[in-house]
Structure formats: structure tokens, C-alpha cells
mmCIF file of C-alpha atoms in Angstrom:
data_model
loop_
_atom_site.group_PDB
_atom_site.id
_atom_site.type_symbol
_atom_site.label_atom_id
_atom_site.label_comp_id
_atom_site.label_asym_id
_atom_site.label_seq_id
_atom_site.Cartn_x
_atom_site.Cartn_y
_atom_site.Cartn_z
ATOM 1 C CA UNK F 20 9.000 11.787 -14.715
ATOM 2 C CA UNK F 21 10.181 13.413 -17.929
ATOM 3 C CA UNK F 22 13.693 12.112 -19.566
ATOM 4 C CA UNK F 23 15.106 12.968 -22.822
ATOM 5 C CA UNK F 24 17.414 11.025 -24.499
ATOM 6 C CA UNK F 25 19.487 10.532 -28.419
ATOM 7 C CA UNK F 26 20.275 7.615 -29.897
ATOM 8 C CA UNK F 27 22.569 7.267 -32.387
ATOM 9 C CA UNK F 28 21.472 4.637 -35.481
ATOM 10 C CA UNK F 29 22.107 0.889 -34.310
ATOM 11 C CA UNK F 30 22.390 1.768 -30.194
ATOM 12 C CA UNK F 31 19.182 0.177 -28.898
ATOM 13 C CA UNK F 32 20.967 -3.156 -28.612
ATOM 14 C CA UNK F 33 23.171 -1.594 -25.613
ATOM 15 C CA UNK F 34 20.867 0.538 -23.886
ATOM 16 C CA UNK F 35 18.138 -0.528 -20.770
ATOM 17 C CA UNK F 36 16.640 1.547 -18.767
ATOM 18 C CA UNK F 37 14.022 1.052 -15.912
ATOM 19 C CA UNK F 38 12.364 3.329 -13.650
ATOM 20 C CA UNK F 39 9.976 2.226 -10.370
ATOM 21 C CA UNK F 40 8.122 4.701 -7.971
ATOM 22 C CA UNK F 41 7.178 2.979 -4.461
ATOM 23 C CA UNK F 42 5.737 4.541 -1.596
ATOM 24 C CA UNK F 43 2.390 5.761 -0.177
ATOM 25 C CA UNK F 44 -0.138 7.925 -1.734
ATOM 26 C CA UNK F 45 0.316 11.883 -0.378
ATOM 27 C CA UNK F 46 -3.601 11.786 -1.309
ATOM 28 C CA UNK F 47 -5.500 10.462 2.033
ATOM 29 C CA UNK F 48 -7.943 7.589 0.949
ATOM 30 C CA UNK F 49 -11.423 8.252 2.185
ATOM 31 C CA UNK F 50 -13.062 5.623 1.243
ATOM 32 C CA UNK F 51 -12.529 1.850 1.478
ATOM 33 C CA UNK F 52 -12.377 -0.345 -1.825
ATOM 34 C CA UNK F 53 -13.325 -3.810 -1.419
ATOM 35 C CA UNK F 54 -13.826 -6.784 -4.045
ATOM 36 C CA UNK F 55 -14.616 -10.161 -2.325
ATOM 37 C CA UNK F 56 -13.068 -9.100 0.800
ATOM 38 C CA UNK F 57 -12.900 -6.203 2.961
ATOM 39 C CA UNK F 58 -10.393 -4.553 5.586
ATOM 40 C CA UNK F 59 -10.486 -2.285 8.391
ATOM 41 C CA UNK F 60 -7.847 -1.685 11.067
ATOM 42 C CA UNK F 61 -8.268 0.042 14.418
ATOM 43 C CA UNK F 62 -5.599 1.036 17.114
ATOM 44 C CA UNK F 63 -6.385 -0.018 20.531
ATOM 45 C CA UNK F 64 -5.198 1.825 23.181
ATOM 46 C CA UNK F 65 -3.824 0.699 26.878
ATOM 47 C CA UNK F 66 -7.031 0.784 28.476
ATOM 48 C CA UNK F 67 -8.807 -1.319 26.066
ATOM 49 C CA UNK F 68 -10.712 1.352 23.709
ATOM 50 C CA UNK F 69 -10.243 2.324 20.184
ATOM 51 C CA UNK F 70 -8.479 5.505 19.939
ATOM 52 C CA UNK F 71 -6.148 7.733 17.262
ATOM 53 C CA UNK F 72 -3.966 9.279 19.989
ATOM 54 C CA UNK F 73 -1.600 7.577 22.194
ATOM 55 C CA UNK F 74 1.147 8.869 24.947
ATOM 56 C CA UNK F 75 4.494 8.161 23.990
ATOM 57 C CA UNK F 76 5.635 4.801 25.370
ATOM 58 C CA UNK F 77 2.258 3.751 25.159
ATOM 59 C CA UNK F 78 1.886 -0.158 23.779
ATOM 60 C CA UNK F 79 -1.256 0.144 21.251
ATOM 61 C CA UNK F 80 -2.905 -3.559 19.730
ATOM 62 C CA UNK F 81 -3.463 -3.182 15.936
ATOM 63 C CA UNK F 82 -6.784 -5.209 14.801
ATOM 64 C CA UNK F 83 -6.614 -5.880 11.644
ATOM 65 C CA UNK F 84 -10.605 -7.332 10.628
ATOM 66 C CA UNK F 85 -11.238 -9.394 7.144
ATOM 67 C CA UNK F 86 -14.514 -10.314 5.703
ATOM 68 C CA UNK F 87 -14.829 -12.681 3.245
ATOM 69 C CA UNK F 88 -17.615 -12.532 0.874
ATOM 70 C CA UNK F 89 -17.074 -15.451 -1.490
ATOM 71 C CA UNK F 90 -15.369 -18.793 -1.272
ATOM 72 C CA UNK F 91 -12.639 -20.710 -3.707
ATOM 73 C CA UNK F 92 -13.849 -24.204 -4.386
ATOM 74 C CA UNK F 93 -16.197 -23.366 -1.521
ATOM 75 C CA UNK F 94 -13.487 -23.802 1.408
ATOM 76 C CA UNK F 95 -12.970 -20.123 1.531
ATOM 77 C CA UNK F 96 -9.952 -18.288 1.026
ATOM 78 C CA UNK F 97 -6.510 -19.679 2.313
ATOM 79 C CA UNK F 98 -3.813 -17.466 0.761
ATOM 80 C CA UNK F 99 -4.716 -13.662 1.310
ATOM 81 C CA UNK F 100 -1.751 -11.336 1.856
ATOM 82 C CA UNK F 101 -2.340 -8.465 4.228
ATOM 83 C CA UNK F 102 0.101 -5.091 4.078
ATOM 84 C CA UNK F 103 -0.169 -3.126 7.030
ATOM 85 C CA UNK F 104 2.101 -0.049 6.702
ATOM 86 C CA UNK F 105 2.802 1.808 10.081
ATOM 87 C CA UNK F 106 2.196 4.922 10.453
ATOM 88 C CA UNK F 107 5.060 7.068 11.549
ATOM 89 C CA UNK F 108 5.951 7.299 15.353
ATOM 90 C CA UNK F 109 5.136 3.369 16.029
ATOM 91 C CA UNK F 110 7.436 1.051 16.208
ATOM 92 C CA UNK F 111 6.614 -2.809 16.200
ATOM 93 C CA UNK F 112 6.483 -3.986 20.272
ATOM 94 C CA UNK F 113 6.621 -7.501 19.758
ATOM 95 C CA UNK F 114 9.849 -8.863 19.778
ATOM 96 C CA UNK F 115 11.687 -10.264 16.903
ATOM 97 C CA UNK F 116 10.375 -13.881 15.149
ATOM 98 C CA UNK F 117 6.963 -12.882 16.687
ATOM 99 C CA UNK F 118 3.919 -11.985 14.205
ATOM 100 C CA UNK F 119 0.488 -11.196 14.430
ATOM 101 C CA UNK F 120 -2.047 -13.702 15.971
ATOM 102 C CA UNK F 121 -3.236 -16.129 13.871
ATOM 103 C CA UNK F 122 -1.120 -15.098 10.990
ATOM 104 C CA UNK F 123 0.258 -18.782 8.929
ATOM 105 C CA UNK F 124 3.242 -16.565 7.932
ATOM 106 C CA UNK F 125 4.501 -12.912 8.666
ATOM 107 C CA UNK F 126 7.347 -10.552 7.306
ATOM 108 C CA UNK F 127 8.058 -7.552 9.874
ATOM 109 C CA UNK F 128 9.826 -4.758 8.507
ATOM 110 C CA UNK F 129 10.701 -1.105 9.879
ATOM 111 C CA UNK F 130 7.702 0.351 8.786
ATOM 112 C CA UNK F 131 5.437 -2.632 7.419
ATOM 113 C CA UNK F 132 3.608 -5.651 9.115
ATOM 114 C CA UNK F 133 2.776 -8.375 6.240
ATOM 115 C CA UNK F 134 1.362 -11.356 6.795
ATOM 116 C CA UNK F 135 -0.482 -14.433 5.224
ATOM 117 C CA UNK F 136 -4.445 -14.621 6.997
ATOM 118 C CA UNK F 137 -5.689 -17.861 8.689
ATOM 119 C CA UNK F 138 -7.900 -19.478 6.258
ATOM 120 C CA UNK F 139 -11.208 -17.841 5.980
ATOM 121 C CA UNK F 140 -14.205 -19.108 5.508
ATOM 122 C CA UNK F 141 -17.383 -16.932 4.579
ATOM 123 C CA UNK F 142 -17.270 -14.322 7.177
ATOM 124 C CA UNK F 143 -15.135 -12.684 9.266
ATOM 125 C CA UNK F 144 -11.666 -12.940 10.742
ATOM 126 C CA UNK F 145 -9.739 -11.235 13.211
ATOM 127 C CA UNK F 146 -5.890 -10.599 13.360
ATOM 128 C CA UNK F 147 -4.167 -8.520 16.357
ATOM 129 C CA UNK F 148 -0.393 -7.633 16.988
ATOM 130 C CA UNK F 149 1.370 -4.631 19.007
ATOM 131 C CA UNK F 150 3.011 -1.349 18.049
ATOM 132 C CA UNK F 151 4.408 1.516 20.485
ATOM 133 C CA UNK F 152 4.333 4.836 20.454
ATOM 134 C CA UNK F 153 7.561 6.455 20.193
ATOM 135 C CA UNK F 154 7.570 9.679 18.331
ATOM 136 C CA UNK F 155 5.133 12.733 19.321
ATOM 137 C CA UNK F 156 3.596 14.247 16.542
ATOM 138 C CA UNK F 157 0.635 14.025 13.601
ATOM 139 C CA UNK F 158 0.899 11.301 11.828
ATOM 140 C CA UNK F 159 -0.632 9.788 8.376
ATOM 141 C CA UNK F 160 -1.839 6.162 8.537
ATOM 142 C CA UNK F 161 -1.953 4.661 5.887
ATOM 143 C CA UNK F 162 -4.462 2.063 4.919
ATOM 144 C CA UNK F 163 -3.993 -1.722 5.233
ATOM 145 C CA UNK F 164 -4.237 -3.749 2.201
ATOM 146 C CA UNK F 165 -5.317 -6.948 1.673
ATOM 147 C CA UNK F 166 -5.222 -9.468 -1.864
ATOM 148 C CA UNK F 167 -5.762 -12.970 -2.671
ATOM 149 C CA UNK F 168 -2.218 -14.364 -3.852
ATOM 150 C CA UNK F 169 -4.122 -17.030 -6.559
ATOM 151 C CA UNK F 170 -7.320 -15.054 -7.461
ATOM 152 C CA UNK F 171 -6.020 -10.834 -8.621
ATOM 153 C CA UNK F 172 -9.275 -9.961 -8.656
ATOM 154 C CA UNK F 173 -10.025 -10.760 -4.919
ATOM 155 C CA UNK F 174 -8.531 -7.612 -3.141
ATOM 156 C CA UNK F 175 -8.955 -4.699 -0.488
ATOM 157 C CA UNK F 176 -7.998 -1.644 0.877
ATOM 158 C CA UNK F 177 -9.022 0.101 4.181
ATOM 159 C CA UNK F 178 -9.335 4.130 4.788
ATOM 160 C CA UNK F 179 -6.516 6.186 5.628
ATOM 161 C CA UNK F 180 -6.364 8.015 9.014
ATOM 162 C CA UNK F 181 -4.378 10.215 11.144
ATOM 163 C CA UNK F 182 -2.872 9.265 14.798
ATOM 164 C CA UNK F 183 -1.104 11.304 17.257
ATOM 165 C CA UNK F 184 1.230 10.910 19.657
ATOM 166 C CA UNK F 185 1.792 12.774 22.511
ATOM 167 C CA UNK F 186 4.334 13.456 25.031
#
């Protein structure tokens, strides 16, 4: 983002100006990043295996899986926010006011699932809700995120991936 601009002597006062780029990368991300935690997502089909292509109409379970590899205070970590951004063609299943399982708190959006973990202890923890398939075609999925609200360095990201959906 290049902008130009002239200013004429004693102008600054007056002027703002703010730019903000959002979105996800065009850049697939092979590899997973972890620091104190890791993530890892897999779509689960209708008959029960993971898979990356569905029919349309098809319901699919999204497992979201934590790990934990340090503690706060020693009671493990209570406050990590998880960013699951769908990948085109899904749709969230479950119906409105209803989050993933074990989540303490949950935002749904068009194209997002986010959601506070259960309280995690050293090891592992598993977190499920439902998508379905809507729109055939080849899609980019990006990966799921994951970040301790009170500790910055205490983050996560999973890989990306590609699903398709089929008529």
C-alpha cells in the first residue's frame, strides 16, 4: 500500500489517517507453529472417518484437538481463544445459540467459529461442532488458531488444507 500525500505548514493537527488489512493468507501454511500449545483440526465425515471431500448436503463434525505443554500457576491454562475460520462451501449446521462442545464461551459468525477452550490441564483436549456442505467446489482451509488471552506468548496455529465438495 503506497499513498502520497502534501501537507501544507501547520496541517498535521487536522489530519488522521488509518489503514488495516484483515483476511487470510493467499500463501497455504505447511507447517504448524506451536509455542506452549498446539492445534490440529480434522473434518469428519457422515460415516465416521476423517476425510477432505464431502457430498453436498453432507453434515461433517469439525475436531478441533489442543495440547497443552505447560501450566499457569500449575492449574493449566483456562483462557485460550480458538479461531476456526471455515473454509468456503460449509456453512455452520448447528443451530443458532449452539457452540462447540465443551467450549465456556463461543462467537459464531458466517465464516468463523471462535470459542474460549475448557480449562486444560497438561495434555490434551478435545472440542467438536458441525458444519455442512453446501457449495461444490475446491476449497482453501484455512488453519485454526489458537492463543492464550493472559500469556501472548502462549499461541498456535494448525496447517492449512484443501476440501472439496461435491455434487
Amino acid at each position: 500500500l503506497a499513498y502520497r500525500a502534501s501537507l501544507a505548514s501547520g496541517s498535521l493537527r487536522d489530519w488522521f489517517w488509518q489503514a488495516s488489512q484483515t483476511g487470510a493468507s493467499a500463501v497455504p501454511q505447511t507447517a504448524a507453529r506451536s509455542s506452549g500449545i498446539s492445534i490440529s483440526r480434522e473434518y469428519i465425515g457422515a460415516d465416521g472417518r476423517a476425510a477432505t471431500s464431502f457430498r453436498t448436503g453432507e453434515l461433517v463434525t469439525v475436531k478441533i484437538r489442543l495440547r497443552s505443554f505447560l501450566s499457569e500457576s500449575g492449574g493449566g491454562l483456562d483462557d485460550l481463544s480458538v479461531t476456526d475460520l471455515l473454509p468456503g462451501g460449509f456453512e455452520l449446521a448447528d443451530p443458532p445459540g449452539t457452540g462447540p462442545s465443551g467450549a465456556k464461551a463461543f462467537m459464531r459468525g458466517e465464516d468463523r467459529m471462535q470459542f474460549i477452550a475448557p480449562e486444560m490441564p497438561l495434555g490434551e483436549a478435545t472440542v467438536t461442532y458441525r458444519v455442512r456442505a453446501v457449495t461444490p467446489g475446491i476449497f482453501a482451509a484455512p488453519p485454526a488458531e489458537a492463543a492464550s488471552i493472559s500469556a501472548p506468548g502462549v499461541q498456535a496455529n494448525g496447517v492449512s488444507g484443501r476440501i472439496t465438495i461435491r455434487q
